[in-house]
CSV table of C-alpha atoms in Angstrom, one decimal:
chain,number,residue,atom,x,y,z
E,1,MET,CA,0.0,0.0,0.0
E,2,LEU,CA,1.3,3.4,-0.9
E,3,ILE,CA,1.9,5.9,2.0
E,4,SER,CA,-0.6,8.4,0.5
E,5,GLU,CA,-3.3,5.6,0.3
E,6,ALA,CA,-2.6,4.6,3.9
E,7,ILE,CA,-2.9,8.2,5.1
E,8,LEU,CA,-6.2,8.6,3.3
E,9,LYS,CA,-7.5,5.3,4.7
E,10,MET,CA,-6.5,6.4,8.2
E,11,LYS,CA,-8.3,9.7,7.9
E,12,GLU,CA,-11.5,8.0,6.9
E,13,MET,CA,-11.5,6.0,10.2
E,14,CYS,CA,-11.9,8.0,13.4
E,15,SER,CA,-14.4,6.6,15.9
E,16,PRO,CA,-13.8,3.3,17.5
E,17,ASP,CA,-17.1,1.6,16.7
E,18,GLU,CA,-18.2,-1.5,14.8
E,19,SER,CA,-18.2,0.2,11.4
E,20,GLU,CA,-14.5,1.0,11.8
E,21,SER,CA,-13.5,-2.5,12.7
E,22,HIS,CA,-13.6,-4.4,9.4
E,23,ASN,CA,-12.2,-7.8,10.1
E,24,GLY,CA,-11.2,-6.6,13.6
E,25,ALA,CA,-13.0,-5.4,16.7
E,26,ALA,CA,-14.2,-2.3,18.5
E,27,CYS,CA,-12.6,-2.2,22.0
E,28,ASP,CA,-12.7,0.3,24.9
E,29,GLY,CA,-11.1,3.5,23.5
E,30,TYR,CA,-9.9,2.1,20.2
E,31,SER,CA,-10.9,-0.1,17.3
E,32,TRP,CA,-8.8,-2.0,14.8
E,33,SER,CA,-9.2,-3.4,11.3
E,34,GLN,CA,-7.2,-5.6,9.1
E,35,THR,CA,-6.5,-6.9,5.7
E,36,ILE,CA,-4.4,-10.0,5.1
E,37,ALA,CA,-1.3,-7.7,4.8
E,38,ASP,CA,-1.9,-4.8,7.3
E,39,VAL,CA,-3.5,-3.6,10.4
E,40,ASP,CA,-5.1,-0.2,11.2
E,41,ILE,CA,-5.8,1.1,14.7
E,42,SER,CA,-8.0,4.1,15.6
E,43,VAL,CA,-7.4,5.3,19.1
E,44,LYS,CA,-9.7,8.0,20.6
E,45,VAL,CA,-8.0,11.1,21.9
E,46,PRO,CA,-9.4,13.8,24.2
E,47,LYS,CA,-10.9,16.8,22.3
E,48,HIS,CA,-8.1,19.1,23.5
E,49,VAL,CA,-5.5,17.0,21.7
E,50,VAL,CA,-5.1,18.9,18.5
E,51,LYS,CA,-1.4,18.8,17.7
E,52,GLY,CA,0.9,15.9,16.9
E,53,LYS,CA,3.4,17.0,19.5
E,54,GLN,CA,0.8,16.3,22.2
E,55,ILE,CA,0.9,12.6,21.2
E,56,LYS,CA,3.7,10.1,21.8
E,57,VAL,CA,3.6,6.9,19.8
E,58,GLU,CA,6.1,4.1,20.5
E,59,THR,CA,6.2,0.9,18.5
E,60,THR,CA,8.3,-2.1,18.1
E,61,ASN,CA,7.6,-5.2,16.0
E,62,ARG,CA,5.5,-6.6,19.0
E,63,LEU,CA,4.6,-3.5,21.1
E,64,VAL,CA,2.4,-0.5,20.7
E,65,LYS,CA,1.9,2.5,23.0
E,66,VAL,CA,0.0,5.7,22.5
E,67,VAL,CA,0.2,8.5,25.1
E,68,ALA,CA,-1.5,11.9,25.2
E,69,GLY,CA,0.1,14.0,27.9
E,70,ASP,CA,-0.1,11.9,31.1
E,71,ASP,CA,-2.9,9.7,29.7
E,72,CYS,CA,-1.9,6.3,28.3
E,73,LEU,CA,-4.5,5.7,25.6
E,74,LEU,CA,-3.2,2.3,24.3
E,75,ASP,CA,-0.4,0.1,25.6
E,76,GLY,CA,0.1,-3.6,24.9
E,77,GLU,CA,1.7,-6.5,23.1
E,78,LEU,CA,0.6,-7.2,19.6
E,79,THR,CA,-0.6,-10.8,18.9
E,80,ASN,CA,1.7,-11.0,15.9
E,81,ARG,CA,4.8,-9.2,14.6
E,82,VAL,CA,4.7,-6.0,12.4
E,83,LYS,CA,7.3,-4.2,10.4
E,84,CYS,CA,7.8,-1.3,12.8
E,85,GLU,CA,9.9,0.6,10.3
E,86,GLU,CA,6.9,0.8,8.0
E,87,THR,CA,4.6,2.2,10.8
E,88,ILE,CA,2.7,5.4,9.9
E,89,TRP,CA,0.6,7.4,12.3
E,90,SER,CA,-1.4,10.6,12.1
E,91,LEU,CA,-3.6,12.7,14.4
E,92,VAL,CA,-7.1,13.7,13.5
E,93,PRO,CA,-7.3,16.7,15.9
E,94,GLY,CA,-9.6,16.2,18.8
E,95,LYS,CA,-10.8,12.8,17.5
E,96,CYS,CA,-8.3,10.1,17.1
E,97,VAL,CA,-4.8,8.8,16.4
E,98,GLN,CA,-4.6,6.5,13.4
E,99,LEU,CA,-1.9,3.9,13.2
E,100,HIS,CA,-1.1,1.8,10.2
E,101,PHE,CA,1.1,-1.3,10.4
E,102,GLU,CA,2.3,-3.7,7.8
E,103,LYS,CA,2.2,-7.3,9.0
E,104,CYS,CA,5.4,-9.4,8.9
E,105,GLU,CA,3.4,-12.4,7.7
E,106,GLU,CA,0.3,-12.3,5.5
E,107,ARG,CA,-2.2,-13.9,7.9
E,108,TRP,CA,-5.4,-13.2,9.7
E,109,TRP,CA,-5.0,-12.1,13.3
E,110,ASP,CA,-7.6,-13.3,15.9
E,111,GLY,CA,-6.8,-10.3,18.1
E,112,LEU,CA,-4.9,-7.0,18.1
E,113,LEU,CA,-3.4,-7.2,21.6
E,114,THR,CA,-2.6,-10.3,23.6
E,115,THR,CA,-4.9,-9.0,26.3
E,116,ASP,CA,-7.9,-8.5,23.9
E,117,GLY,CA,-10.7,-11.0,23.4
E,118,LYS,CA,-10.4,-13.2,20.3
E,119,ILE,CA,-12.4,-12.7,17.1
E,120,ASP,CA,-13.5,-15.6,14.9
E,121,VAL,CA,-11.2,-15.6,11.9
E,122,ARG,CA,-13.6,-17.9,10.1
E,123,GLN,CA,-16.0,-14.9,9.9
E,124,ILE,CA,-13.5,-12.6,8.2
E,125,ASP,CA,-14.3,-11.2,4.8
E,126,SER,CA,-11.2,-12.6,3.1
E,127,THR,CA,-11.8,-11.2,-0.4
E,128,ARG,CA,-8.9,-9.4,-1.8
E,129,SER,CA,-8.9,-6.6,-4.4
E,130,LEU,CA,-7.2,-7.6,-7.6
E,131,TYR,CA,-4.9,-4.6,-7.0
E,132,ASP,CA,-3.6,-6.1,-3.7
E,133,TYR,CA,-1.7,-8.7,-5.7
E,134,SER,CA,1.7,-8.2,-7.2
E,135,GLU,CA,1.8,-7.2,-10.9
E,136,SER,CA,2.8,-10.7,-12.0
E,137,ASP,CA,0.1,-12.4,-9.9
E,138,GLU,CA,-2.5,-9.9,-11.2
E,139,MET,CA,-1.5,-10.8,-14.8
E,140,ARG,CA,-1.8,-14.5,-14.0
E,141,ILE,CA,-5.2,-14.0,-12.5
E,142,ARG,CA,-6.4,-12.0,-15.5
E,143,GLU,CA,-5.1,-14.8,-17.8
E,144,MET,CA,-7.0,-17.4,-15.8
E,145,VAL,CA,-10.2,-15.4,-15.9
E,146,LEU,CA,-9.9,-14.9,-19.7
E,147,HIS,CA,-9.1,-18.6,-20.2
E,148,GLN,CA,-12.2,-19.5,-18.1
E,149,GLU,CA,-14.4,-17.0,-20.1
E,150,ARG,CA,-13.2,-18.5,-23.4
E,151,LYS,CA,-13.8,-22.0,-22.1
E,152,THR,CA,-17.3,-21.1,-21.0
E,153,ALA,CA,-18.0,-19.4,-24.3
E,154,ASN,CA,-17.0,-22.5,-26.2
E,155,HIS,CA,-19.3,-24.7,-24.1
E,156,GLU,CA,-22.3,-22.4,-24.5
E,157,PRO,CA,-23.2,-23.5,-28.0
E,158,LYS,CA,-23.0,-27.1,-27.0
E,159,ALA,CA,-25.4,-26.4,-24.0
E,160,VAL,CA,-27.9,-24.7,-26.3
E,161,GLU,CA,-27.7,-27.6,-28.7
E,162,GLU,CA,-28.4,-30.0,-25.9
E,163,MET,CA,-31.4,-28.0,-24.7
E,164,LEU,CA,-32.8,-27.8,-28.3
E,165,LYS,CA,-32.5,-31.6,-28.7
E,166,THR,CA,-34.3,-32.1,-25.4
E,167,ALA,CA,-37.1,-29.6,-26.2
E,168,TRP,CA,-37.5,-30.9,-29.8
E,169,ASP,CA,-39.1,-34.1,-28.7
E,170,ALA,CA,-40.8,-32.8,-25.5
E,171,ASP,CA,-44.6,-32.9,-24.9
E,172,GLY,CA,-46.3,-30.0,-26.6
E,173,SER,CA,-43.5,-29.4,-29.1
E,174,PRO,CA,-44.6,-29.0,-32.7
E,175,PHE,CA,-41.6,-31.1,-33.7
E,176,LYS,CA,-42.4,-34.1,-31.4
E,177,GLY,CA,-41.9,-37.3,-33.2
E,178,THR,CA,-39.9,-35.8,-36.1
E,179,PRO,CA,-36.1,-36.2,-36.6
E,180,TYR,CA,-34.0,-33.4,-35.0
E,181,ASP,CA,-33.2,-30.7,-37.6
E,182,PRO,CA,-32.2,-27.3,-36.2
E,183,SER,CA,-32.5,-25.7,-39.6
E,184,LYS,CA,-36.3,-25.8,-39.2
E,185,VAL,CA,-36.0,-23.4,-36.2
E,186,ASN,CA,-35.9,-19.6,-36.6
E,187,PHE,CA,-33.6,-18.1,-33.8
E,188,GLN,CA,-34.6,-14.5,-34.3
E,189,ALA,CA,-35.4,-12.5,-31.1
């Protein structure tokens, strides 16, 4: 994900509630979402927190801590490792701090922090945008889709032919009892 895309995505999320916890959870004071490759956290901040210098964010590949003044807003051990050098955070003044992490491994997390309750990863929407794949994988997928479409298109005339043969001798057909001859049928719509 490009940095500009991550920042736009972070600005769209700002209130820890169910709508902001896609494939994640809404917790007390924060919510989190995930894709197979990254994790986003939205941490509520007091209304008076309007400048980035009022926030202190500390991250390692397994820990996250967000502090506003003397208030610790989030502090805990992540359930899985992240690439801390790829961490991006931004403040939406008076609303929230948004953090974006890239996962070390592409996998679904069953929780954000080790102290959190678990989510059912079987309920996760695991669809991926075609643009989430590498360029070479995207090309292979497009080739497979095109191949399948061509394969289906080649079978379609055969399926129509089979339906015609079945209907030819069906009860109520004007052709019942006569030899199958598709040239006797007008296919105009």
